[in-house]
XYZ file of C-alpha atoms in Angstrom:
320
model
C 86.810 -18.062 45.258
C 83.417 -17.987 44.638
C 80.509 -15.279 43.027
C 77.374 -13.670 43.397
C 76.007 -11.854 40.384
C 73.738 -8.913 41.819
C 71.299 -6.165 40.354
C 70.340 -3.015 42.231
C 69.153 0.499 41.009
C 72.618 1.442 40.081
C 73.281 -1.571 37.710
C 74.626 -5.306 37.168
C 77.711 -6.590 39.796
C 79.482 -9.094 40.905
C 80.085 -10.002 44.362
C 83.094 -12.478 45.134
C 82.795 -14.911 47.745
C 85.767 -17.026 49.575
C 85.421 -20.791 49.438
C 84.105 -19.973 53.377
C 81.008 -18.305 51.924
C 82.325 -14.973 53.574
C 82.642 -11.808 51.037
C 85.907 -11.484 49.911
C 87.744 -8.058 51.307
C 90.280 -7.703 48.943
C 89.261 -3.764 47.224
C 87.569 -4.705 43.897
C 86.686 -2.111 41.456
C 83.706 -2.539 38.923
C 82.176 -0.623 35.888
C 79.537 -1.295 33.366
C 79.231 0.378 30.028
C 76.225 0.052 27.213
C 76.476 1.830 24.154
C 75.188 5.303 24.280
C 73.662 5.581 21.498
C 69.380 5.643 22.369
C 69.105 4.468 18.329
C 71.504 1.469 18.504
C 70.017 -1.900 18.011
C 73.237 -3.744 19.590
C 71.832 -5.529 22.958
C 75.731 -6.194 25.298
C 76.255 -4.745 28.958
C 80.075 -4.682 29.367
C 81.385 -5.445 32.430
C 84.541 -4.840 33.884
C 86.041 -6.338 37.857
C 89.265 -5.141 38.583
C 91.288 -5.661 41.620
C 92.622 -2.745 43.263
C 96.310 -4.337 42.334
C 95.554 -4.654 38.760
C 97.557 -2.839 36.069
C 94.616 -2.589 33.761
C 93.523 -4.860 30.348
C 95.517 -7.875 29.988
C 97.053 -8.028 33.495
C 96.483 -10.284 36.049
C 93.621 -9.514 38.425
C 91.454 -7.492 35.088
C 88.754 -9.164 33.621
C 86.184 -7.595 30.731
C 83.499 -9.192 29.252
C 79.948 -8.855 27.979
C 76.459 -10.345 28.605
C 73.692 -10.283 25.924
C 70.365 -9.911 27.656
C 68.295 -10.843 24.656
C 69.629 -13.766 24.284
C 70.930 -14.408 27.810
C 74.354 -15.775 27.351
C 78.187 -14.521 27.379
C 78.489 -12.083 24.088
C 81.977 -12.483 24.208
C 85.361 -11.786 26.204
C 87.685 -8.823 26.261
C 89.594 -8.853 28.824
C 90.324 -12.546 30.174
C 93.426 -12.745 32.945
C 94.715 -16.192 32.676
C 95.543 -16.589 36.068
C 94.128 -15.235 39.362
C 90.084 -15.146 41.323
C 88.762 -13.514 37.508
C 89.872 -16.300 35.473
C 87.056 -17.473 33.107
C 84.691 -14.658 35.183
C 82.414 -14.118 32.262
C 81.528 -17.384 32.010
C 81.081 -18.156 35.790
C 78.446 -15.136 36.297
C 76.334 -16.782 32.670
C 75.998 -19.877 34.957
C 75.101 -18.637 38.319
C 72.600 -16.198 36.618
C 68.601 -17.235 37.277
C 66.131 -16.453 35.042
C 65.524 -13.855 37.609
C 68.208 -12.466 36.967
C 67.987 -11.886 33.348
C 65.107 -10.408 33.512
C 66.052 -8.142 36.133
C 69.159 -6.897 33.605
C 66.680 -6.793 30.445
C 64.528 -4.145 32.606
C 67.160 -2.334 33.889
C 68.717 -2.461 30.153
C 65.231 -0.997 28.953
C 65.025 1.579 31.518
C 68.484 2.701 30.502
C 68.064 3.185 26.995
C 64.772 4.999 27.488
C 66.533 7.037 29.935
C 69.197 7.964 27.247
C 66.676 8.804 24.834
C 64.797 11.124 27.325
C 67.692 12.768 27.869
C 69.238 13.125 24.255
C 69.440 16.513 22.260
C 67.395 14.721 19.372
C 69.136 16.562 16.858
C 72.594 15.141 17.202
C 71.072 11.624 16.989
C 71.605 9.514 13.251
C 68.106 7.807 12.785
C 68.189 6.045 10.187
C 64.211 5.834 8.091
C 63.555 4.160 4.782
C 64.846 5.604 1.756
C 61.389 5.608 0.782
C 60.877 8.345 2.431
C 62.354 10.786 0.062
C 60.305 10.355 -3.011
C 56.864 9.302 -0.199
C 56.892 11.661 2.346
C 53.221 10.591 3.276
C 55.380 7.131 3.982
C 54.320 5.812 7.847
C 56.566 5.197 10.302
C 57.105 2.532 12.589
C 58.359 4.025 16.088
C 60.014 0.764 16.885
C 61.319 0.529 13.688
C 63.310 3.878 14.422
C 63.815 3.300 18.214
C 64.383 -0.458 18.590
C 64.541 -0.240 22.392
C 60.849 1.807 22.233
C 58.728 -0.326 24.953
C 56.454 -2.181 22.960
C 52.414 -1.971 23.647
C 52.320 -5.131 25.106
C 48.487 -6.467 26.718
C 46.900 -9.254 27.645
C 43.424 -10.420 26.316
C 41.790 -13.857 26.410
C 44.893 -15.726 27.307
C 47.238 -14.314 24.538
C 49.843 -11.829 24.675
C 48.840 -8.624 22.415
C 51.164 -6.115 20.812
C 49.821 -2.796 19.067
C 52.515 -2.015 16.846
C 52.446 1.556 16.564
C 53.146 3.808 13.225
C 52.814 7.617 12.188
C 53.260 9.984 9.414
C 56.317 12.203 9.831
C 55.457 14.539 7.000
C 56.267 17.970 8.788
C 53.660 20.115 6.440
C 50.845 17.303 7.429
C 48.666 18.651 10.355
C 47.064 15.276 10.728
C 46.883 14.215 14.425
C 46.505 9.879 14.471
C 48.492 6.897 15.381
C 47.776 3.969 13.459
C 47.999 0.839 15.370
C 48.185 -2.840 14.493
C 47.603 -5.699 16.478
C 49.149 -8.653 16.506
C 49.201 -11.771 18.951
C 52.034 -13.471 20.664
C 50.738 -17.243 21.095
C 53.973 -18.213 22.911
C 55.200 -14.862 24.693
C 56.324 -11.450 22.964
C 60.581 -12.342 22.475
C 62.535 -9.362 24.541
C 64.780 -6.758 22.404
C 64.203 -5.411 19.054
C 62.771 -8.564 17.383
C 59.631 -7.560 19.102
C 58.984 -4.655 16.946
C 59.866 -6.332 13.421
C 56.622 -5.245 11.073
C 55.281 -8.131 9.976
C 52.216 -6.353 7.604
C 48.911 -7.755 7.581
C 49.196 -9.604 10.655
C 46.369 -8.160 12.617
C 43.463 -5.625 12.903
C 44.377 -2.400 12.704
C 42.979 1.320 13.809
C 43.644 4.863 13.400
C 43.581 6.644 16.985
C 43.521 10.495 17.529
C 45.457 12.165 19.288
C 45.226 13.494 22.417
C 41.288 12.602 21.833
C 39.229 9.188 22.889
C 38.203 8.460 19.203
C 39.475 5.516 16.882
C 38.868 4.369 13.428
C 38.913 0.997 11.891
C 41.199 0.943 9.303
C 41.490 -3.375 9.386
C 38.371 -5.039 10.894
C 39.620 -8.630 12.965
C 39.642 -11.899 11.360
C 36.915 -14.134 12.207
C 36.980 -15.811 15.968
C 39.835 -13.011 17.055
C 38.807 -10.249 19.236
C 37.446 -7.501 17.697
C 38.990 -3.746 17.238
C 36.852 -2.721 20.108
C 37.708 -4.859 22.841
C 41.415 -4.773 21.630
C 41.408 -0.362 21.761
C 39.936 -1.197 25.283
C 42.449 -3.793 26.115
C 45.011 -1.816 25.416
C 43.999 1.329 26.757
C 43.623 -0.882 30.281
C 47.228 -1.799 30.503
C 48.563 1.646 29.136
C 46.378 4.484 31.187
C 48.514 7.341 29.384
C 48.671 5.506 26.113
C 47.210 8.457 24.280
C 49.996 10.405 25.806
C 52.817 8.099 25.506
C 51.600 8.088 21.242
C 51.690 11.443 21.022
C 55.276 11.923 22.349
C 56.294 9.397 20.328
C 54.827 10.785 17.120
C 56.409 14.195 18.361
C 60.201 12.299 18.348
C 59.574 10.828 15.361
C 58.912 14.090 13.454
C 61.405 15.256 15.017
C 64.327 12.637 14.235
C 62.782 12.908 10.399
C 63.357 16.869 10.163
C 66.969 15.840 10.383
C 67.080 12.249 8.813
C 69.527 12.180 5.778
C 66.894 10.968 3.777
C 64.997 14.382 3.017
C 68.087 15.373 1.622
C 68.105 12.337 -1.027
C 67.021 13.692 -4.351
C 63.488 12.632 -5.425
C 63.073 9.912 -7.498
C 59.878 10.766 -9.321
C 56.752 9.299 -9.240
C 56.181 5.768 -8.466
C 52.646 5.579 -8.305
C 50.960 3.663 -11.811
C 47.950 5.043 -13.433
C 44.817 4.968 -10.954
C 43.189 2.355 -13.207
C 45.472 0.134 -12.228
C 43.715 -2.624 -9.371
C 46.026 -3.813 -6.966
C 44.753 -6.624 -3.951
C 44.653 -5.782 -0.889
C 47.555 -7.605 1.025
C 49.734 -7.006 -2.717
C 52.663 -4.730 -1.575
C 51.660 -1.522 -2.466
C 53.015 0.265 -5.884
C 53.653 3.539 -4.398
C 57.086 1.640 -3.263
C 56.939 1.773 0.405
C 57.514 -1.501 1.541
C 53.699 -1.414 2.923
C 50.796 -3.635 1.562
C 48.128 -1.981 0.200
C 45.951 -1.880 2.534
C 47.533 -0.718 4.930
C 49.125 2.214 2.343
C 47.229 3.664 0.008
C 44.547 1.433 0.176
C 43.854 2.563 3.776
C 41.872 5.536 2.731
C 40.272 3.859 -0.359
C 38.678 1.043 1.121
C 40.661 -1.556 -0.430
C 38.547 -4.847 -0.726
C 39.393 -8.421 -1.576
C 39.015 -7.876 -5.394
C 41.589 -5.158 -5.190
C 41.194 -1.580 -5.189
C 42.269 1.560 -7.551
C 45.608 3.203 -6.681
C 45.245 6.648 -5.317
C 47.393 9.836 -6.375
C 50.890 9.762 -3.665
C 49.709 13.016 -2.523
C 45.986 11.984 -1.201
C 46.996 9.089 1.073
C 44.748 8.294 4.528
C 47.185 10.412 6.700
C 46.666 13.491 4.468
């Protein structure tokens, strides 16, 4: 007996074929099952094909396994019959699967998760944001850092892929209104799943956009022979007609998921910023213990230059 593996609107399945080509008409029941969490990072699509004769896991004519989109192969096996049409099923479907295919179940994997996280009360969710946080509230936020399965801002522009990675301050007495964005390039393809959104700092221009409004601000001018913040913000708009939209709902979960992150209950753990005569360079992580470099911290609102700039007060950073 032979297979098919098959994608429609509903989800991933399996068809079985007879060695004739014909379908096979014995009753075969199928499920799928990805975690339901819209914050989980973990990237399998269980699937299990059970005859209609089956006695469930571990019987003959039960099989259980799981595919790993993002790195399109067999995750591993749960429930393998050892005799029967479902022996070794798992790794049958891995080699009739096309590239096609896989992308196919990465979309339909992405539309899922976003789907769960439309339809989430956010305040039973468990995000989990830098400790950081606590003792820098004016910290900013990466959404994909938060929401691994957030679609990344992904563009095209002079032959290159381009992703805006997308950050925002979650301090709930701040009225500021922005996204800041950073833009990075993807010389051999943007890689699918979570990796996409890891925040490498300093590896692009970068701009402050309002929100819902048309304005930007340089906050990182380009590098010399890349494209400049202009023609990226245009780029980038292009692809994303709603982008203004689509930053402020995201800026509106993650205030949201922060209200109730464990982390504003951590006690503070006093200041962390040094004396303002202290000069710290520009791509230097910055002392106020975020994780951030400078300039893209506190340097962001001072101007930071190559010889290093003076370290603001905590309270008086660029989002504030």
């Amino acid at each position: 007996m032979d297979l098919v593996y098959c994608m429609d609107e509903i989800g991933p399945g399996i068809i079985l074929k007879l060695d004739n080509s014909a379908e096979a008409t014995a009753p075969i029941m199928q499920a799928y099952r990805i975690c339901e969490s819209p914050l989980c990072a973990c990237t399998e699509v269980n699937l299990i094909v059970e005859e209609a004769s089956s006695r469930g896991p571990g019987t003959p004519g039960y099989s259980e396994f799981c595919l790993d989109p993002e790195r399109r192969a067999l995750a591993r096996v749960t429930g393998h019959p050892k005799a029967s049409a479902l022996r070794n099923l798992g790794e049958r479907v891995v080699a009739t699967m096309t590239a096609e295919d896989w992308v196919q179940l990465q979309e339909w994997f992405l539309n899922s998760k976003e789907d769960q996280l439309t339809k989430a009360d956010l305040a039973t969710l468990k995000p989990c944001f830098p400790p950081a946080l606590a003792s820098d509230p004016s910290l900013l936020i990466s959404y994909g850092g938060i929401v691994p399965w957030a679609r990344p801002l992904l563009f095209n522009l002079d032959g290159l892929v381009w992703q805006a990675m997308d950050d925002y301050c979650v301090n709930a007495p701040c009225t500021c209104n922005e996204a800041m964005l950073t833009f990075r390039a993807w010389p051999e393809g943007a890689p699918w799943g979570p990796s996409v959104h890891r925040d490498e700092l300093g590896v692009g221009p970068a701009a402050r956009l309002a929100l819902p409004g048309p304005g930007w601000t340089s906050v990182e001018a380009s590098a010399p022979g890349t494209p400049g913040l202009d023609r990226l913000v245009k780029a980038l708009e292009g692809a994303w007609p709603t982008l203004r939209q689509v930053l402020a709902e995201r800026r509106r979960i993650l205030r949201r998921l922060a209200a109730i992150s464990p982390v504003r209950s951590l006690p503070s753990l006093g200041p962390t910023i040094p004396a303002r005569s202290t000069k710290v360079g520009r791509n230097e992580p910055c002392p106020c213990g975020s994780g951030n470099k400078f300039k893209r911290c506190c340097g962001a609102e001072t101007g930071a230059n190559g010889t290093g700039g003076a370290v603001p007060d905590p309270r008086s950073t660029w989002l504030r």
